[in-house]
XYZ file of C-alpha atoms in Angstrom:
372
model
C -44.185 32.740 13.956
C -46.572 34.430 16.471
C -44.994 32.753 19.423
C -41.485 33.747 18.228
C -42.635 37.390 17.809
C -43.946 37.383 21.331
C -40.742 35.843 22.671
C -38.559 38.336 20.890
C -40.087 41.279 22.664
C -38.472 40.475 26.065
C -35.183 38.744 25.331
C -33.151 41.494 23.743
C -31.747 39.275 20.915
C -31.656 39.828 17.186
C -35.021 40.948 15.751
C -36.862 38.348 13.509
C -36.009 39.237 9.926
C -36.671 37.394 6.724
C -33.789 34.979 7.309
C -35.202 34.124 10.845
C -38.636 33.518 9.416
C -37.171 31.312 6.629
C -35.338 29.219 9.342
C -38.526 28.915 11.382
C -40.408 27.821 8.229
C -37.871 25.269 7.280
C -37.761 23.872 10.864
C -41.493 23.098 10.571
C -41.787 22.260 6.971
C -39.285 19.537 7.201
C -41.649 17.793 9.547
C -44.032 17.070 6.688
C -41.682 14.231 5.834
C -41.483 12.807 9.385
C -43.528 9.621 8.642
C -41.768 8.616 5.522
C -38.309 10.053 6.330
C -38.051 10.427 10.102
C -34.287 10.651 10.067
C -34.313 13.583 7.503
C -37.076 15.245 9.490
C -35.361 15.148 12.869
C -31.822 16.073 11.473
C -33.282 18.870 9.339
C -35.304 20.502 12.164
C -32.316 20.218 14.507
C -29.982 21.800 11.963
C -32.352 24.710 11.168
C -32.833 25.289 14.966
C -29.120 25.249 15.533
C -28.528 27.879 12.756
C -31.443 29.955 14.106
C -29.752 29.967 17.528
C -26.323 30.702 16.121
C -27.687 33.761 14.276
C -28.710 35.181 17.684
C -32.443 35.005 17.224
C -34.727 34.620 20.364
C -35.473 31.382 22.047
C -39.080 30.266 21.629
C -41.436 27.754 20.046
C -38.754 26.659 17.579
C -37.894 23.938 20.085
C -41.397 22.470 19.710
C -40.457 21.436 16.067
C -37.321 19.678 17.461
C -39.546 17.848 20.003
C -41.854 16.733 17.267
C -39.075 15.587 15.001
C -37.407 13.636 17.916
C -40.702 11.955 18.860
C -41.314 10.843 15.305
C -37.864 9.352 14.749
C -37.796 7.548 18.070
C -41.258 6.106 17.738
C -40.305 4.988 14.171
C -37.370 3.105 15.545
C -34.601 5.522 14.489
C -33.372 6.102 18.080
C -29.673 6.637 17.155
C -30.632 9.354 14.610
C -32.815 11.162 17.173
C -30.245 10.925 19.959
C -27.439 12.179 17.625
C -29.545 15.096 16.400
C -30.434 16.109 19.939
C -26.889 15.538 21.128
C -25.514 17.771 18.282
C -28.181 20.501 19.047
C -27.288 20.423 22.761
C -23.504 20.455 22.114
C -23.874 23.232 19.483
C -25.899 25.392 21.916
C -23.286 24.755 24.599
C -20.465 26.089 22.182
C -22.691 29.049 21.120
C -23.568 30.081 24.654
C -20.121 29.771 26.237
C -17.484 30.275 23.492
C -18.724 31.241 20.035
C -20.972 34.029 21.360
C -18.118 36.494 21.040
C -18.032 36.368 17.305
C -21.812 35.865 16.741
C -24.794 38.170 16.944
C -26.232 39.827 18.887
C -23.334 42.276 19.498
C -22.297 42.597 23.156
C -23.918 39.409 24.106
C -22.374 37.598 27.113
C -22.017 34.049 28.089
C -25.154 32.253 29.163
C -25.529 31.315 32.779
C -25.170 27.694 33.790
C -28.643 27.694 35.147
C -29.850 28.295 31.657
C -27.777 25.361 30.432
C -29.203 23.182 33.045
C -32.733 24.181 31.839
C -31.742 23.340 28.190
C -30.157 19.994 29.261
C -33.247 19.057 31.302
C -35.416 19.970 28.281
C -33.353 17.712 26.001
C -33.514 14.821 28.472
C -37.212 15.310 28.929
C -37.952 15.217 25.193
C -35.866 12.051 24.744
C -37.365 10.283 27.789
C -40.900 11.189 26.758
C -40.288 9.953 23.224
C -38.765 6.727 24.482
C -41.647 6.210 26.835
C -44.096 6.703 23.934
C -42.118 4.257 21.809
C -42.246 1.482 24.525
C -45.963 2.090 25.048
C -46.621 1.885 21.284
C -44.571 -1.336 21.075
C -46.614 -2.753 23.918
C -49.902 -1.724 22.211
C -48.686 -3.312 18.923
C -47.646 -6.540 20.820
C -50.992 -6.602 22.632
C -52.855 -6.097 19.366
C -50.765 -8.881 17.643
C -51.406 -11.142 20.588
C -55.072 -10.451 20.477
C -55.217 -11.037 16.669
C -53.285 -14.221 17.114
C -55.668 -15.398 19.867
C -58.732 -14.575 17.687
C -57.157 -16.568 14.748
C -56.425 -19.395 17.124
C -59.994 -19.409 18.444
C -61.345 -19.267 14.934
C -59.141 -22.140 13.944
C -60.196 -24.163 16.936
C -63.939 -23.403 16.230
C -63.450 -24.509 12.582
C -61.797 -27.663 13.781
C -64.516 -28.365 16.254
C -67.110 -27.808 13.632
C -65.226 -30.048 11.184
C -65.046 -32.848 13.805
C -68.824 -32.580 14.535
C -69.728 -32.695 10.850
C -67.450 -35.607 10.272
C -68.708 -37.564 13.258
C -72.376 -36.798 12.388
C -72.006 -37.660 8.740
C -69.615 -40.500 8.917
C -71.890 -42.697 11.106
C -75.076 -41.825 9.246
C -73.710 -42.211 5.811
C -72.163 -45.580 6.781
C -75.563 -46.792 7.923
C -77.181 -45.446 4.804
C -74.450 -46.961 2.608
C -75.025 -50.475 4.206
C -78.781 -50.310 4.038
C -78.760 -49.105 0.472
C -76.655 -52.163 -0.483
C -79.109 -54.345 1.366
C -82.133 -52.668 -0.283
C -80.691 -53.090 -3.779
C -79.761 -56.695 -3.180
C -83.249 -57.576 -1.823
C -85.364 -55.283 -4.008
C -86.628 -58.008 -6.265
C -86.108 -61.045 -4.022
C -87.542 -59.699 -0.736
C -89.393 -56.402 -1.247
C -90.582 -56.232 2.441
C -86.957 -56.548 3.642
C -85.947 -53.838 1.098
C -88.708 -51.584 2.511
C -87.162 -52.085 6.020
C -83.858 -51.049 4.677
C -85.317 -47.940 2.979
C -87.084 -47.018 6.226
C -83.771 -47.166 8.138
C -82.195 -44.988 5.399
C -85.028 -42.463 5.787
C -84.631 -42.417 9.550
C -80.758 -42.129 9.530
C -80.785 -39.371 6.894
C -83.433 -37.415 8.806
C -81.425 -37.499 12.031
C -78.234 -36.678 10.264
C -79.890 -33.637 8.612
C -81.173 -32.447 12.015
C -77.759 -32.643 13.561
C -76.071 -30.957 10.589
C -78.619 -28.152 10.830
C -77.788 -27.689 14.458
C -74.060 -27.613 13.846
C -74.419 -25.169 10.999
C -76.749 -22.949 13.049
C -74.155 -22.725 15.768
C -71.571 -21.890 13.211
C -73.635 -18.996 11.839
C -74.654 -17.675 15.298
C -71.806 -18.757 17.647
C -73.125 -16.650 20.354
C -76.621 -18.050 20.603
C -77.572 -21.027 22.737
C -78.079 -24.273 20.786
C -81.778 -25.045 19.919
C -81.311 -28.729 20.909
C -79.118 -30.225 23.502
C -75.825 -31.794 22.442
C -75.869 -35.565 22.303
C -74.327 -37.500 25.150
C -73.997 -40.957 26.604
C -77.823 -40.947 27.443
C -78.352 -41.345 23.707
C -76.527 -44.512 23.328
C -79.773 -46.533 22.906
C -80.366 -44.510 19.705
C -76.917 -45.290 18.515
C -77.307 -48.927 19.254
C -80.502 -48.967 17.344
C -78.847 -47.226 14.295
C -76.028 -49.713 14.391
C -78.625 -52.563 14.508
C -80.173 -51.093 11.395
C -76.760 -51.553 9.731
C -76.561 -55.174 10.895
C -74.328 -54.646 13.773
C -75.215 -56.095 17.205
C -74.006 -53.918 20.047
C -73.865 -54.836 23.630
C -73.475 -51.983 26.235
C -72.034 -52.698 29.672
C -71.792 -50.094 32.436
C -69.615 -50.144 35.548
C -70.188 -47.880 38.496
C -72.816 -45.233 38.995
C -71.891 -42.068 37.265
C -72.518 -38.639 38.649
C -72.890 -35.552 36.441
C -70.531 -35.740 33.486
C -69.570 -32.327 32.060
C -71.285 -31.571 28.719
C -67.992 -31.411 26.803
C -66.858 -34.849 28.038
C -70.325 -36.218 27.642
C -70.347 -35.187 23.929
C -66.805 -36.384 23.362
C -67.594 -39.843 24.881
C -70.718 -40.152 22.641
C -68.793 -39.110 19.497
C -65.944 -41.515 20.205
C -68.392 -44.510 20.665
C -70.124 -43.349 17.541
C -66.926 -43.202 15.476
C -65.726 -46.582 16.883
C -69.031 -48.269 15.881
C -68.944 -46.564 12.516
C -65.476 -47.993 11.904
C -66.775 -51.474 12.910
C -69.486 -51.175 10.192
C -66.985 -49.922 7.592
C -63.855 -51.976 8.248
C -64.684 -55.073 10.292
C -66.006 -58.455 9.323
C -67.523 -58.824 12.840
C -71.169 -58.147 13.082
C -70.906 -57.752 16.904
C -69.411 -55.066 19.123
C -69.204 -54.393 22.810
C -69.183 -51.004 24.463
C -67.992 -50.760 28.056
C -68.507 -47.593 30.133
C -66.782 -47.441 33.555
C -67.286 -44.542 35.914
C -64.552 -44.172 38.478
C -63.383 -41.533 41.025
C -62.377 -38.605 38.947
C -62.385 -40.420 35.583
C -64.570 -41.864 32.805
C -63.297 -44.817 30.778
C -64.639 -46.143 27.607
C -63.824 -49.314 25.704
C -65.253 -50.388 22.347
C -64.330 -53.973 21.083
C -65.090 -55.937 17.994
C -63.798 -59.404 17.162
C -62.791 -58.547 13.603
C -61.222 -59.512 11.267
C -60.594 -56.349 9.201
C -62.228 -56.550 5.763
C -59.982 -54.047 4.058
C -63.016 -52.417 2.583
C -64.060 -48.760 2.832
C -67.457 -47.220 3.043
C -66.487 -43.736 2.041
C -64.463 -42.792 5.070
C -62.001 -39.943 5.011
C -59.427 -41.542 7.270
C -59.687 -38.793 9.838
C -61.909 -40.554 12.332
C -59.109 -41.733 14.657
C -57.396 -38.360 14.447
C -60.716 -36.632 15.473
C -61.075 -38.984 18.378
C -57.578 -38.233 19.652
C -58.155 -34.535 19.174
C -61.375 -34.610 21.236
C -59.686 -36.579 23.980
C -56.618 -34.323 24.045
C -58.741 -31.224 24.208
C -60.404 -32.417 27.449
C -57.120 -33.726 28.965
C -57.945 -37.271 28.171
C -56.150 -40.170 26.377
C -57.190 -42.583 23.742
C -55.696 -45.756 22.420
C -56.756 -47.655 19.309
C -55.256 -50.749 17.924
C -55.619 -54.624 17.358
C -56.672 -56.655 20.421
C -54.834 -59.560 21.739
C -56.409 -62.557 20.073
C -57.784 -60.613 17.148
C -60.213 -57.873 16.518
C -59.889 -54.203 17.280
C -60.177 -52.079 20.495
C -60.654 -48.464 21.161
C -59.987 -47.289 24.674
C -60.492 -43.823 26.009
C -60.114 -42.230 29.468
C -61.372 -38.754 30.582
C -60.637 -36.847 33.685
C -63.633 -35.670 35.597
C -63.945 -32.492 37.768
C -63.605 -32.990 41.580
C -67.353 -32.271 41.940
C -68.520 -35.393 40.203
C -69.567 -38.072 42.588
C -68.764 -41.285 40.897
C -68.831 -44.581 42.795
C -66.836 -47.477 41.335
C -68.218 -50.946 40.846
C -66.052 -53.941 41.861
C -63.132 -54.116 39.347
C -63.194 -57.158 36.946
C -60.209 -58.460 35.250
C -60.296 -57.296 31.595
C -60.266 -60.043 29.111
C -59.469 -59.708 25.391
């Protein structure tokens, strides 16, 4: 209202009366609905502005209301309604300024100059262009937010999957050892108490180690940004794994080919977990009491092979059936491959291969022909 009063002093058009102030009020009041009803807002403010101009009232801040309505409609996705409203306002002003001015107030008014029309046209184009630019930017911001949220969800899912694999691998091996030793202890409790004591000692050791690893996994889950309190297990802990398997009645032979350089921590952990899961499956599902682990370091790759002579017992020691899936997921996450299935001549074999970074300096031992 104040801006229109100031504009009216120097234009020589119709003075602002009650009707003019009602039109100014309506042009702005309709914008209160621009979020819920953007089409109504832009059409209403454009119609009120066109009537205001047709009544001969002075140019002024009323065009700001049109700009706000246009911005709201275009940003809300109602581009056609906004362009139609601006187009009708521009065409209506063109008719008023060059044809209908003869019959409309103020009296004695002449045709507007084409320079003025150029200014009005530029103003309309500028409003539409700015609104379109804002719409595009908001769409880009929304897409970036959605992409970031999707990435956050994906990272959270990957972290949960990683934790699930870790817990499965830690618990599956230890619980299998405990399950076997508990059976041994129960069977020998009366006949051979000393051997039963050995079984209970093995159960205590396996459960203690499992609890320690579970605590470490859960601590990393609660505080993912902190460094782990203990180093992640790797192939250097194979002797411990062999000792645990021995406690479950499984004799494990480890063979190494080549001299390995530095293996990345992720690959080292995955290799350890795959060997652990493979030996756990031998304890659970194989009638063989022997297994052979072969580790081959080569140029740019690390290969694992775990064999047992079988046959399968068809029994289950409480497994979830997701061990092989977890091994494949670990290998795929590091760009490696894994194969698991029956061996020629009987038994079962798990073979895995991991790529190593160019910086690892592995030397290959003379290749031997692989035998079943």
